[in-house]
CSV table of C-alpha atoms in Angstrom, one decimal:
chain,number,residue,atom,x,y,z
W,21,MET,CA,22.3,-27.9,-83.8
W,22,GLN,CA,23.5,-27.5,-80.2
W,23,ALA,CA,21.2,-24.6,-79.5
W,24,ARG,CA,18.1,-26.5,-80.7
W,25,ARG,CA,18.5,-28.9,-77.8
W,26,TRP,CA,17.7,-26.3,-75.2
W,27,LYS,CA,14.1,-26.3,-74.2
W,28,ARG,CA,11.5,-24.1,-72.5
W,29,THR,CA,9.2,-25.3,-69.9
W,30,SER,CA,5.4,-24.6,-70.0
W,31,PRO,CA,4.3,-21.0,-70.1
W,32,LEU,CA,2.6,-21.6,-66.8
W,33,ALA,CA,6.1,-21.5,-65.2
W,34,ALA,CA,5.4,-17.8,-65.0
W,35,ILE,CA,3.2,-18.7,-62.0
W,36,PHE,CA,6.3,-20.2,-60.3
W,37,TYR,CA,8.3,-17.0,-60.9
W,38,LEU,CA,5.4,-14.8,-59.8
W,39,GLY,CA,5.4,-16.7,-56.5
W,40,ARG,CA,9.1,-16.2,-56.0
W,41,ILE,CA,8.9,-12.5,-56.8
W,42,VAL,CA,6.1,-12.0,-54.3
W,43,ASP,CA,8.0,-14.1,-51.7
W,44,THR,CA,11.1,-11.9,-52.2
W,45,ILE,CA,9.0,-8.7,-51.8
W,46,ALA,CA,7.5,-10.1,-48.6
W,47,LYS,CA,10.9,-10.8,-47.1
W,48,ASN,CA,12.3,-7.4,-48.1
W,49,ALA,CA,9.1,-5.3,-47.9
W,50,VAL,CA,10.8,-2.0,-46.9
W,51,GLN,CA,13.3,-2.0,-49.7
W,52,SER,CA,11.0,-3.5,-52.3
W,53,LEU,CA,7.9,-1.3,-51.7
W,54,ALA,CA,9.7,1.9,-50.9
W,55,PRO,CA,9.7,3.2,-54.6
W,56,LEU,CA,6.0,2.4,-54.9
W,57,VAL,CA,5.2,4.3,-51.6
W,58,ALA,CA,7.3,7.2,-52.8
W,59,PHE,CA,5.3,7.3,-56.1
W,60,LEU,CA,2.0,7.3,-54.2
W,61,VAL,CA,3.1,10.1,-51.9
W,62,ALA,CA,4.5,12.2,-54.8
W,63,SER,CA,1.5,11.8,-57.1
W,64,GLU,CA,-1.5,14.0,-56.9
W,65,GLY,CA,-5.2,13.2,-56.7
W,66,PRO,CA,-7.6,11.4,-54.3
W,67,LEU,CA,-6.0,8.9,-52.1
W,68,PHE,CA,-8.3,6.0,-53.2
W,69,ARG,CA,-7.4,6.6,-56.8
W,70,ARG,CA,-3.6,6.7,-56.0
W,71,ILE,CA,-3.9,3.4,-54.2
W,72,LEU,CA,-5.7,1.8,-57.1
W,73,LEU,CA,-3.1,3.2,-59.5
W,74,GLY,CA,-0.2,1.9,-57.3
W,75,GLY,CA,-1.9,-1.5,-57.0
W,76,ALA,CA,-2.3,-1.8,-60.7
W,77,LEU,CA,1.3,-0.7,-61.3
W,78,PHE,CA,2.5,-3.3,-58.8
W,79,ILE,CA,0.5,-6.1,-60.5
W,80,VAL,CA,1.8,-5.1,-64.0
W,81,VAL,CA,5.4,-5.0,-62.9
W,82,THR,CA,5.4,-8.3,-61.0
W,83,VAL,CA,3.5,-10.2,-63.7
W,84,SER,CA,5.7,-8.7,-66.4
W,85,ALA,CA,8.8,-9.7,-64.5
W,86,SER,CA,7.6,-13.2,-64.0
W,87,ILE,CA,6.9,-13.6,-67.8
W,88,ILE,CA,10.3,-12.2,-68.7
W,89,ARG,CA,12.0,-14.6,-66.3
W,90,TYR,CA,10.1,-17.5,-67.8
W,91,TRP,CA,11.1,-16.4,-71.4
W,92,PHE,CA,14.8,-16.4,-70.6
W,93,PHE,CA,14.7,-19.8,-68.9
W,94,ARG,CA,16.1,-22.8,-70.8
W,95,TYR,CA,17.0,-26.3,-69.7
W,96,ARG,CA,18.6,-29.3,-71.3
W,97,ILE,CA,18.9,-32.9,-70.0
W,98,THR,CA,22.1,-34.8,-71.1
W,99,GLU,CA,23.3,-38.3,-70.4
W,100,ASP,CA,24.6,-37.4,-66.9
W,101,SER,CA,23.3,-34.0,-65.9
W,102,VAL,CA,20.7,-31.3,-66.0
W,103,LEU,CA,21.7,-28.0,-67.6
W,104,ILE,CA,19.8,-24.8,-66.6
W,105,ARG,CA,20.2,-21.4,-68.2
W,106,GLU,CA,18.4,-18.4,-66.7
W,107,GLY,CA,18.8,-14.7,-66.1
W,108,VAL,CA,17.8,-11.5,-68.0
W,109,PHE,CA,20.7,-9.2,-67.4
W,110,LYS,CA,22.9,-11.5,-65.4
W,111,LYS,CA,23.2,-14.8,-67.3
W,112,THR,CA,23.8,-17.9,-65.3
W,113,GLN,CA,24.2,-21.6,-66.3
W,114,LEU,CA,24.0,-24.5,-63.9
W,115,ASP,CA,25.4,-27.9,-64.6
W,116,ILE,CA,23.8,-30.3,-62.1
W,117,LYS,CA,25.4,-33.8,-62.3
W,118,PHE,CA,23.1,-36.7,-61.6
W,119,ASP,CA,25.5,-38.2,-59.2
W,120,ARG,CA,25.5,-35.0,-57.1
W,121,ILE,CA,21.7,-34.9,-56.8
W,122,GLN,CA,20.8,-36.4,-53.4
W,123,ALA,CA,17.1,-35.7,-53.4
W,124,ILE,CA,14.4,-34.3,-55.7
W,125,ASN,CA,11.6,-32.2,-54.2
W,126,THR,CA,8.4,-31.5,-56.2
W,127,GLN,CA,5.6,-29.1,-55.8
W,128,GLN,CA,2.2,-29.1,-57.7
W,129,ASN,CA,-0.5,-26.5,-57.2
W,130,VAL,CA,-4.1,-26.7,-58.3
W,131,ILE,CA,-3.4,-25.2,-61.8
W,132,TYR,CA,-0.4,-27.4,-62.4
W,133,ARG,CA,-2.4,-30.5,-61.3
W,134,TYR,CA,-5.0,-29.7,-63.9
W,135,PHE,CA,-2.4,-29.5,-66.7
W,136,ASP,CA,-0.3,-32.5,-65.3
W,137,LEU,CA,2.6,-30.2,-64.5
W,138,VAL,CA,5.0,-30.2,-61.6
W,139,THR,CA,7.9,-28.0,-60.3
W,140,VAL,CA,11.1,-30.0,-59.6
W,141,LYS,CA,13.7,-28.7,-57.1
W,142,PHE,CA,17.1,-30.4,-56.9
W,143,ASP,CA,18.9,-31.0,-53.6
W,144,THR,CA,22.6,-31.5,-54.3
W,145,ALA,CA,25.6,-32.6,-52.3
W,146,GLY,CA,27.7,-29.8,-50.9
W,147,SER,CA,24.9,-27.3,-51.1
W,148,ALA,CA,23.0,-26.0,-48.0
W,149,LYS,CA,20.0,-25.0,-50.1
W,150,GLN,CA,18.2,-26.3,-53.2
W,151,GLU,CA,20.5,-25.5,-56.2
W,152,GLY,CA,18.2,-25.7,-59.2
W,153,ASN,CA,14.6,-25.7,-60.3
W,154,LEU,CA,12.7,-26.9,-63.3
W,155,PRO,CA,9.3,-25.1,-63.1
W,156,ALA,CA,6.2,-26.4,-64.8
W,157,ILE,CA,7.5,-29.5,-66.5
W,158,LYS,CA,5.4,-32.6,-67.3
W,159,THR,CA,4.9,-35.1,-64.5
W,160,SER,CA,6.2,-37.9,-66.8
W,161,LEU,CA,9.4,-36.0,-67.3
W,162,ALA,CA,9.8,-35.5,-63.6
W,163,ASP,CA,9.2,-39.2,-62.9
W,164,SER,CA,11.8,-40.2,-65.6
W,165,LEU,CA,14.3,-37.8,-64.0
W,166,LYS,CA,13.7,-39.5,-60.6
W,167,GLU,CA,14.3,-42.9,-62.1
W,168,ARG,CA,17.5,-41.8,-63.8
W,169,ILE,CA,18.9,-40.2,-60.7
W,170,ARG,CA,18.0,-43.3,-58.7
W,171,ARG,CA,20.0,-45.4,-61.0
W,172,GLU,CA,23.0,-43.1,-60.6
W,173,ARG,CA,23.2,-43.5,-56.9
W,174,PRO,CA,25.9,-45.8,-55.5
W,175,ILE,CA,24.6,-49.4,-55.1
W,176,ALA,CA,24.1,-50.2,-51.5
W,177,GLU,CA,25.6,-53.4,-50.0
W,178,GLY,CA,23.6,-55.8,-48.0
W,179,PRO,CA,24.6,-57.4,-44.7
W,180,ASP,CA,26.4,-60.2,-46.5
W,181,GLY,CA,28.4,-57.8,-48.6
W,182,GLU,CA,26.5,-58.4,-51.8
W,183,GLU,CA,25.2,-55.6,-53.9
W,184,ASN,CA,21.6,-54.8,-53.3
W,185,ASN,CA,19.8,-53.5,-56.4
W,186,ALA,CA,16.3,-53.6,-54.9
W,187,SER,CA,14.7,-50.3,-54.4
W,188,GLU,CA,12.1,-50.9,-51.7
W,189,SER,CA,9.7,-48.1,-50.7
W,190,ARG,CA,8.2,-48.5,-47.2
W,191,GLN,CA,5.6,-46.4,-45.6
W,192,LEU,CA,6.7,-45.2,-42.2
W,193,LEU,CA,3.9,-42.8,-41.2
W,194,ALA,CA,0.5,-41.5,-42.4
W,195,LEU,CA,-1.4,-38.7,-40.7
W,196,ASN,CA,-5.2,-38.4,-40.6
W,197,ASN,CA,-7.6,-35.4,-40.2
W,198,GLY,CA,-7.4,-35.5,-36.4
W,199,ASP,CA,-3.6,-35.1,-36.7
W,200,MET,CA,-4.2,-31.9,-38.7
W,201,PHE,CA,-6.1,-30.4,-35.8
W,202,ARG,CA,-3.2,-31.4,-33.5
W,203,ILE,CA,-0.7,-29.8,-35.8
W,204,GLY,CA,-2.7,-26.6,-36.1
W,205,LEU,CA,-3.3,-26.2,-32.4
W,206,SER,CA,0.4,-26.9,-31.5
W,207,ASP,CA,1.8,-24.5,-34.1
W,208,ASN,CA,4.0,-21.9,-32.4
W,209,ARG,CA,3.2,-19.3,-35.1
W,210,ALA,CA,-0.3,-18.9,-33.6
W,211,LEU,CA,1.4,-17.6,-30.4
W,212,ILE,CA,3.6,-15.3,-32.4
W,213,PHE,CA,0.6,-13.8,-34.2
W,214,LEU,CA,-1.1,-13.3,-30.9
W,215,ALA,CA,2.0,-11.4,-29.6
W,216,LEU,CA,1.9,-9.2,-32.7
W,217,LEU,CA,-1.7,-8.4,-31.8
W,218,GLY,CA,-0.6,-6.8,-28.5
W,219,PRO,CA,-0.6,-3.2,-29.8
W,220,LEU,CA,-4.0,-3.8,-31.4
W,221,MET,CA,-5.4,-5.1,-28.2
W,222,GLU,CA,-4.1,-2.2,-26.3
W,223,ARG,CA,-5.8,0.3,-28.7
W,224,LEU,CA,-9.0,-1.8,-28.4
W,225,ASP,CA,-8.8,-1.7,-24.6
W,226,GLU,CA,-8.5,2.1,-24.7
W,227,ARG,CA,-11.5,2.3,-27.1
W,228,ILE,CA,-13.6,0.2,-24.8
W,229,ASP,CA,-12.7,2.3,-21.8
W,230,THR,CA,-13.7,5.4,-23.7
W,231,LEU,CA,-17.0,3.8,-24.7
W,232,VAL,CA,-17.7,2.8,-21.1
W,233,GLU,CA,-17.0,6.3,-19.7
W,234,SER,CA,-19.1,8.0,-22.3
W,235,GLY,CA,-22.0,5.6,-22.1
W,236,ALA,CA,-22.0,5.1,-25.8
W,237,LEU,CA,-22.9,1.4,-25.4
W,238,SER,CA,-26.0,2.2,-23.5
W,239,ILE,CA,-28.1,1.9,-26.7
W,240,VAL,CA,-27.0,-1.7,-27.1
W,241,THR,CA,-27.7,-2.5,-23.5
W,242,GLY,CA,-31.2,-1.0,-23.6
W,243,GLY,CA,-30.4,2.3,-22.1
W,244,THR,CA,-28.8,1.0,-18.9
W,245,GLU,CA,-25.5,2.3,-17.8
W,246,VAL,CA,-22.4,0.4,-19.0
W,247,THR,CA,-20.2,-0.6,-16.0
W,248,LEU,CA,-16.6,-1.4,-15.9
W,249,ILE,CA,-17.4,-5.1,-15.5
W,250,THR,CA,-19.4,-5.0,-18.8
W,251,GLY,CA,-16.5,-3.4,-20.6
W,252,THR,CA,-14.1,-6.0,-19.2
W,253,LEU,CA,-16.3,-8.8,-20.3
W,254,ILE,CA,-16.5,-7.3,-23.8
W,255,GLY,CA,-12.7,-7.1,-23.9
W,256,VAL,CA,-12.4,-10.7,-22.8
W,257,ALA,CA,-14.9,-11.7,-25.4
W,258,VAL,CA,-13.0,-9.9,-28.1
W,259,GLY,CA,-9.7,-11.4,-27.0
W,260,ALA,CA,-11.2,-14.9,-27.0
W,261,ALA,CA,-12.6,-14.4,-30.5
W,262,ILE,CA,-9.2,-13.3,-31.8
W,263,ILE,CA,-7.6,-16.4,-30.2
W,264,LEU,CA,-10.3,-18.6,-31.7
W,265,LEU,CA,-9.7,-17.1,-35.1
W,266,LEU,CA,-6.0,-17.7,-34.8
W,267,MET,CA,-6.6,-21.3,-33.9
W,268,ILE,CA,-8.9,-21.8,-36.8
W,269,ALA,CA,-6.4,-20.1,-39.2
W,270,SER,CA,-3.6,-22.4,-37.8
W,271,ILE,CA,-5.7,-25.5,-38.3
W,272,ILE,CA,-6.6,-24.4,-41.9
W,273,GLY,CA,-2.9,-23.9,-42.6
W,274,ALA,CA,-2.2,-27.4,-41.3
W,275,PHE,CA,-4.7,-28.9,-43.7
W,276,LEU,CA,-3.3,-26.8,-46.6
W,277,ARG,CA,0.2,-27.9,-45.9
W,278,PHE,CA,0.0,-31.5,-44.5
W,279,HIS,CA,-3.3,-32.9,-45.7
W,280,ARG,CA,-2.8,-36.7,-46.3
W,281,TYR,CA,0.8,-36.5,-45.2
W,282,THR,CA,2.6,-39.7,-45.8
W,283,LEU,CA,6.3,-40.5,-45.0
W,284,PHE,CA,8.2,-43.2,-47.0
W,285,ALA,CA,11.7,-44.7,-46.7
W,286,GLU,CA,13.4,-45.7,-49.9
W,287,ASP,CA,17.0,-46.9,-49.8
W,288,ASP,CA,18.9,-44.1,-48.2
W,289,VAL,CA,16.2,-41.4,-48.8
W,290,LEU,CA,13.3,-40.2,-46.7
W,291,ARG,CA,10.4,-38.9,-48.8
W,292,SER,CA,7.2,-37.2,-47.7
W,293,THR,CA,4.1,-36.1,-49.6
W,294,GLY,CA,1.2,-33.9,-48.5
W,295,GLY,CA,-0.8,-30.8,-49.1
W,296,LEU,CA,-4.5,-30.0,-49.9
W,297,LEU,CA,-4.4,-27.4,-52.7
W,298,THR,CA,-0.7,-27.6,-53.5
W,299,ARG,CA,0.8,-31.1,-53.2
W,300,HIS,CA,4.4,-31.1,-51.9
W,301,GLU,CA,6.9,-33.9,-52.2
W,302,HIS,CA,10.0,-33.4,-50.1
W,303,SER,CA,12.9,-35.8,-49.8
W,304,THR,CA,16.3,-35.9,-48.0
W,305,ASN,CA,19.3,-38.1,-48.3
W,306,LEU,CA,20.2,-39.7,-45.0
W,307,ALA,CA,23.9,-39.0,-45.7
W,308,LYS,CA,23.1,-35.3,-45.4
W,309,VAL,CA,21.4,-35.5,-42.0
W,310,GLN,CA,23.6,-34.1,-39.2
W,311,THR,CA,21.2,-34.3,-36.2
W,312,PHE,CA,17.7,-35.7,-35.6
W,313,GLU,CA,15.6,-33.6,-33.3
W,314,ALA,CA,12.3,-34.5,-31.5
W,315,ARG,CA,10.6,-31.7,-29.7
W,316,GLN,CA,7.5,-31.1,-27.6
W,317,ASN,CA,5.9,-27.7,-26.8
W,318,PRO,CA,3.2,-27.7,-24.0
W,319,VAL,CA,0.4,-28.4,-26.5
W,320,LEU,CA,2.3,-31.4,-28.0
W,321,ARG,CA,2.9,-32.7,-24.5
W,322,LEU,CA,-0.8,-32.5,-23.9
W,323,PHE,CA,-1.4,-34.5,-27.0
W,324,ARG,CA,1.5,-36.9,-26.3
W,325,ARG,CA,3.0,-36.1,-29.7
W,326,PHE,CA,6.3,-35.1,-31.1
W,327,ARG,CA,7.5,-32.9,-34.0
W,328,CYS,CA,10.7,-34.1,-35.6
W,329,ARG,CA,13.3,-32.4,-37.8
W,330,ALA,CA,16.2,-34.0,-39.6
W,331,LYS,CA,18.7,-31.2,-39.7
W,332,GLN,CA,21.0,-30.9,-42.7
W,333,ALA,CA,24.2,-29.0,-43.3
W,334,SER,CA,23.8,-25.2,-43.2
W,335,SER,CA,25.8,-22.5,-44.8
W,336,GLY,CA,26.2,-20.7,-41.4
W,337,LYS,CA,24.0,-17.8,-42.5
W,338,PRO,CA,20.7,-17.2,-40.6
W,339,GLY,CA,17.7,-18.5,-42.5
W,340,ARG,CA,19.8,-20.6,-44.8
W,341,SER,CA,19.6,-23.9,-43.0
W,342,LYS,CA,17.4,-26.6,-44.4
W,343,HIS,CA,15.5,-29.2,-42.5
W,344,PHE,CA,13.3,-32.2,-43.3
W,345,VAL,CA,10.2,-31.9,-41.1
W,346,ILE,CA,8.0,-34.6,-39.8
W,347,PRO,CA,5.1,-32.6,-38.4
W,348,LEU,CA,3.7,-35.2,-35.9
W,349,CYS,CA,4.4,-38.6,-34.5
W,350,ASP,CA,3.6,-40.4,-31.2
W,351,SER,CA,5.9,-42.1,-28.7
W,352,GLN,CA,5.5,-45.5,-30.4
W,353,GLN,CA,6.5,-44.1,-33.8
W,354,LEU,CA,9.4,-42.0,-32.6
W,355,PRO,CA,11.9,-44.9,-32.0
W,356,GLY,CA,11.1,-46.3,-35.4
W,357,LEU,CA,11.8,-43.0,-37.1
W,358,SER,CA,15.1,-42.4,-35.3
W,359,ASN,CA,16.2,-45.9,-36.1
W,360,GLU,CA,15.3,-45.3,-39.7
W,361,VAL,CA,17.4,-42.1,-39.8
W,362,PHE,CA,20.5,-43.6,-38.3
W,363,ARG,CA,20.0,-47.2,-39.5
W,364,ASP,CA,22.6,-49.6,-38.0
W,365,GLU,CA,25.1,-46.9,-37.2
W,366,PHE,CA,23.2,-45.9,-34.0
W,367,PRO,CA,21.4,-49.1,-32.9
W,368,ALA,CA,18.7,-48.8,-30.2
W,369,VAL,CA,18.9,-45.0,-30.2
W,370,ASP,CA,16.3,-43.8,-27.5
W,371,MET,CA,15.1,-40.2,-28.0
W,372,LEU,CA,12.1,-40.3,-25.7
W,373,PRO,CA,12.6,-37.6,-23.0
W,374,ALA,CA,11.5,-39.9,-20.2
W,375,SER,CA,14.1,-42.6,-21.1
W,376,ALA,CA,16.1,-44.1,-18.3
W,377,ALA,CA,19.2,-43.9,-20.5
W,378,PHE,CA,19.6,-40.1,-19.8
W,379,GLN,CA,22.1,-39.1,-17.2
W,380,PRO,CA,21.6,-35.8,-15.4
W,381,ILE,CA,24.2,-33.0,-15.4
W,382,SER,CA,25.7,-31.7,-12.2
W,383,VAL,CA,23.3,-30.0,-9.8
W,384,ARG,CA,25.8,-27.2,-9.6
W,385,TYR,CA,24.3,-26.0,-12.9
W,386,PHE,CA,21.2,-25.0,-10.9
W,387,ARG,CA,23.3,-23.3,-8.2
W,388,SER,CA,25.4,-21.2,-10.5
W,389,ARG,CA,22.5,-20.1,-12.7
W,390,LEU,CA,20.5,-19.2,-9.6
W,391,ILE,CA,23.4,-17.1,-8.2
W,392,LEU,CA,24.2,-15.3,-11.4
W,393,ALA,CA,20.6,-14.7,-12.7
W,394,GLY,CA,18.7,-14.5,-9.4
W,395,ILE,CA,20.5,-13.8,-6.2
W,396,LEU,CA,23.1,-11.3,-7.3
W,397,PRO,CA,20.8,-9.1,-9.5
W,398,ALA,CA,18.0,-9.2,-6.9
W,399,PHE,CA,20.2,-8.1,-4.0
W,400,ALA,CA,22.1,-5.5,-6.1
W,401,THR,CA,18.9,-3.9,-7.5
W,402,SER,CA,17.0,-4.0,-4.2
W,403,SER,CA,19.9,-2.4,-2.3
W,404,LEU,CA,20.2,0.4,-4.8
W,405,MET,CA,16.4,1.0,-4.8
W,406,ALA,CA,16.3,1.0,-1.0
W,407,LEU,CA,18.3,4.2,-1.0
W,408,LEU,CA,15.6,5.8,-3.1
W,409,ILE,CA,12.3,4.4,-1.9
W,410,GLY,CA,13.2,2.7,1.4
W,411,PRO,CA,12.5,-0.8,2.7
W,412,ALA,CA,9.7,-1.3,0.1
W,413,ALA,CA,12.4,-1.9,-2.5
W,414,PHE,CA,13.1,-5.3,-0.9
W,415,VAL,CA,10.0,-6.7,-2.6
W,416,LEU,CA,12.4,-7.1,-5.6
W,417,LEU,CA,13.8,-10.1,-3.7
W,418,LEU,CA,10.8,-12.0,-5.0
W,419,TRP,CA,12.8,-12.3,-8.2
W,420,ILE,CA,14.9,-15.0,-6.5
W,421,PRO,CA,12.2,-17.7,-6.1
W,422,ILE,CA,10.9,-16.9,-9.7
W,423,VAL,CA,14.4,-17.5,-11.1
W,424,ALA,CA,14.8,-20.5,-8.9
W,425,ALA,CA,11.7,-22.1,-10.3
W,426,CYS,CA,12.7,-21.4,-13.9
W,427,VAL,CA,16.3,-22.6,-13.5
W,428,TRP,CA,15.1,-25.8,-11.7
W,429,MET,CA,12.9,-26.6,-14.7
W,430,MET,CA,15.8,-26.1,-17.1
W,431,TYR,CA,18.1,-28.2,-14.9
W,432,LYS,CA,15.7,-31.1,-14.6
W,433,LYS,CA,15.3,-31.3,-18.4
W,434,ARG,CA,19.0,-31.2,-19.1
W,435,GLY,CA,20.5,-34.6,-19.7
W,436,PHE,CA,22.6,-36.8,-22.0
W,437,ALA,CA,22.6,-40.4,-23.2
W,438,LEU,CA,26.1,-41.5,-24.3
W,439,SER,CA,26.7,-44.6,-26.4
W,440,GLU,CA,29.5,-46.1,-28.5
W,441,HIS,CA,28.0,-44.8,-31.7
W,442,GLY,CA,26.5,-41.4,-30.9
W,443,LEU,CA,25.0,-39.0,-28.3
W,444,VAL,CA,21.6,-37.9,-27.4
W,445,LEU,CA,21.2,-34.5,-25.6
W,446,ARG,CA,18.0,-33.4,-23.8
W,447,ARG,CA,17.1,-29.8,-22.9
W,448,GLY,CA,14.2,-27.5,-22.6
W,449,PHE,CA,12.3,-25.0,-20.5
W,450,ILE,CA,8.5,-24.9,-21.0
W,451,GLY,CA,8.8,-27.5,-23.8
W,452,ILE,CA,11.4,-30.2,-24.2
W,453,ARG,CA,13.6,-31.4,-27.0
W,454,THR,CA,16.1,-34.2,-27.7
W,455,ASN,CA,18.9,-34.1,-30.3
W,456,ALA,CA,20.7,-37.2,-31.5
W,457,PHE,CA,23.8,-37.3,-33.7
W,458,LEU,CA,26.5,-39.7,-34.7
W,459,HIS,CA,30.0,-39.3,-33.3
W,460,ARG,CA,31.5,-39.4,-36.8
W,461,LYS,CA,29.4,-36.3,-37.8
W,462,VAL,CA,31.2,-34.1,-35.3
W,463,GLN,CA,33.6,-31.6,-36.9
W,464,ARG,CA,35.0,-30.0,-33.8
W,465,ILE,CA,34.8,-30.2,-30.0
W,466,SER,CA,35.5,-27.6,-27.5
W,467,ILE,CA,35.8,-27.9,-23.7
W,468,THR,CA,35.5,-24.7,-21.6
W,469,GLN,CA,35.6,-24.1,-17.9
W,470,THR,CA,34.5,-21.1,-15.9
W,471,LEU,CA,36.3,-20.3,-12.6
W,472,PHE,CA,33.4,-21.8,-10.7
W,473,GLN,CA,33.6,-25.0,-12.9
W,474,LYS,CA,37.3,-25.3,-12.4
W,475,ARG,CA,36.9,-25.3,-8.6
W,476,LYS,CA,34.3,-28.1,-8.8
W,477,GLY,CA,36.0,-30.2,-11.5
W,478,LEU,CA,33.3,-29.5,-14.1
W,479,ALA,CA,33.3,-28.4,-17.8
W,480,THR,CA,31.0,-27.6,-20.7
W,481,VAL,CA,31.4,-29.6,-23.9
W,482,ARG,CA,30.3,-28.1,-27.2
W,483,PHE,CA,29.9,-30.2,-30.3
W,484,TYR,CA,30.2,-28.5,-33.7
W,485,LEU,CA,28.4,-30.1,-36.6
W,486,ALA,CA,27.7,-29.0,-40.1
W,487,SER,CA,24.1,-28.1,-39.0
W,488,GLY,CA,25.2,-26.0,-36.0
W,489,SER,CA,26.5,-26.6,-32.5
W,490,LEU,CA,25.1,-28.4,-29.4
W,491,LYS,CA,26.4,-28.2,-25.8
W,492,MET,CA,26.5,-30.5,-22.8
W,493,PRO,CA,27.0,-28.2,-19.8
W,494,TYR,CA,28.3,-29.0,-16.3
W,495,VAL,CA,29.6,-32.5,-16.6
W,496,ASP,CA,32.7,-34.0,-15.0
W,497,VAL,CA,35.8,-32.7,-16.6
W,498,GLY,CA,37.3,-36.2,-16.8
W,499,LEU,CA,34.3,-37.5,-18.7
W,500,ALA,CA,34.4,-34.4,-21.0
W,501,ARG,CA,38.1,-35.1,-21.9
W,502,ARG,CA,37.5,-38.9,-22.4
W,503,LEU,CA,34.5,-38.1,-24.6
W,504,ARG,CA,36.5,-35.6,-26.7
W,505,ASP,CA,39.2,-38.2,-27.3
W,506,PHE,CA,36.8,-40.9,-28.1
W,507,VAL,CA,34.7,-38.8,-30.5
W,508,LEU,CA,37.9,-37.7,-32.3
W,509,TYR,CA,39.0,-41.3,-32.6
W,510,ARG,CA,35.6,-42.2,-34.1
W,511,VAL,CA,35.9,-39.3,-36.6
W,512,GLU,CA,39.4,-40.3,-37.7
W,513,SER,CA,38.6,-44.0,-38.0
W,514,SER,CA,35.3,-43.6,-39.8
W,515,ARG,CA,35.2,-44.3,-43.6
């Protein structure tokens, strides 16, 4: 009788597992595809036929694996928990208690939407990543789970100390089509893709030079000789076309991921929905938020917009941290969002980079960085090279003003805004970002001094939180010690 209570999800859950398998292969391409490549190299026959055979084998293996994983998946919902069994050779069973679930994230692609299915992902207390999944279950079941978990949450108290049972959902932010263009144009991944195209552009440049020298393009130009200027213009046109394609791809990606993005606040949870083909619903419990970050790259500064992240606890391993992303907001919306994250624990938190609340760090930060990264390397390198090539080596001293300009930009963007409840740190180079956190969230504080800092009565303070560490460099050592003692007091006295 007990075994009959275990259920399967829809057979379309195989799509979910297929996506996870492909994602795993993409992240570990060398190890995952090595056997397939070895098979193609060892087999005989025409290359095209071997590629077709390898592709067919890849499809059969991945689809079969996804179907098998679906077949061995079971779940059961009890009075106070969700039980999940999965695994083919290595059997695992998860017991996810309702009172440990802090947020539910859902995902619904085009196929699932047609069949009224959704994939549910549970975000639990004490876990740096999503702990369990229910792929391809009915939307009605997902909604009932949300309602049951909402009832299991501790009842919040109002300002007068009375229990507040109302669950009010408020819309904080809604993005339009124009915002999708801004998100796409400001995406840093487009710049990364452009950097990866460097080798391709180099080969293309060599090819253009060859064509110019041989006059192979003379047919296109009506028999006239192709000059170096013409080849350069062609190269510029090709580069501009590639950049345009990257921009278009980035904008399309923004529409696919954030179309009709809406942000809601409900009790102690932030929830967002968005997506064109696949609708995503993400949520985060404010109790898990360690720091709130607002950042601007040069394009976002041009648009006068910010991209925000509510950083949650991480496991300490690279790539394992989990953040709640707000892709775009303006300077009028940012104060409301930060106040929503910290509520009454950090009243009037000001994260705008131009805020008058920020205090500068010591100007000796600029001097020390200029000496260590600019003056000393430039003089040492130019002196050594002068022995080999003569006075011409002193052109390397131009490194000093370059470093001075860069360090000055970093110094001007460094700052901190200290209050009784929390701290806001500002930093940046080309872009700028501000990070706010509550004193009670700090796990450890360290104060360090270099020999130069000791002579000048300065120190660097580093704050360690569950989401990582942040530092406040080159501040008065007396202020650093008073801040350390005050933060530790706030941590010990916090409930």
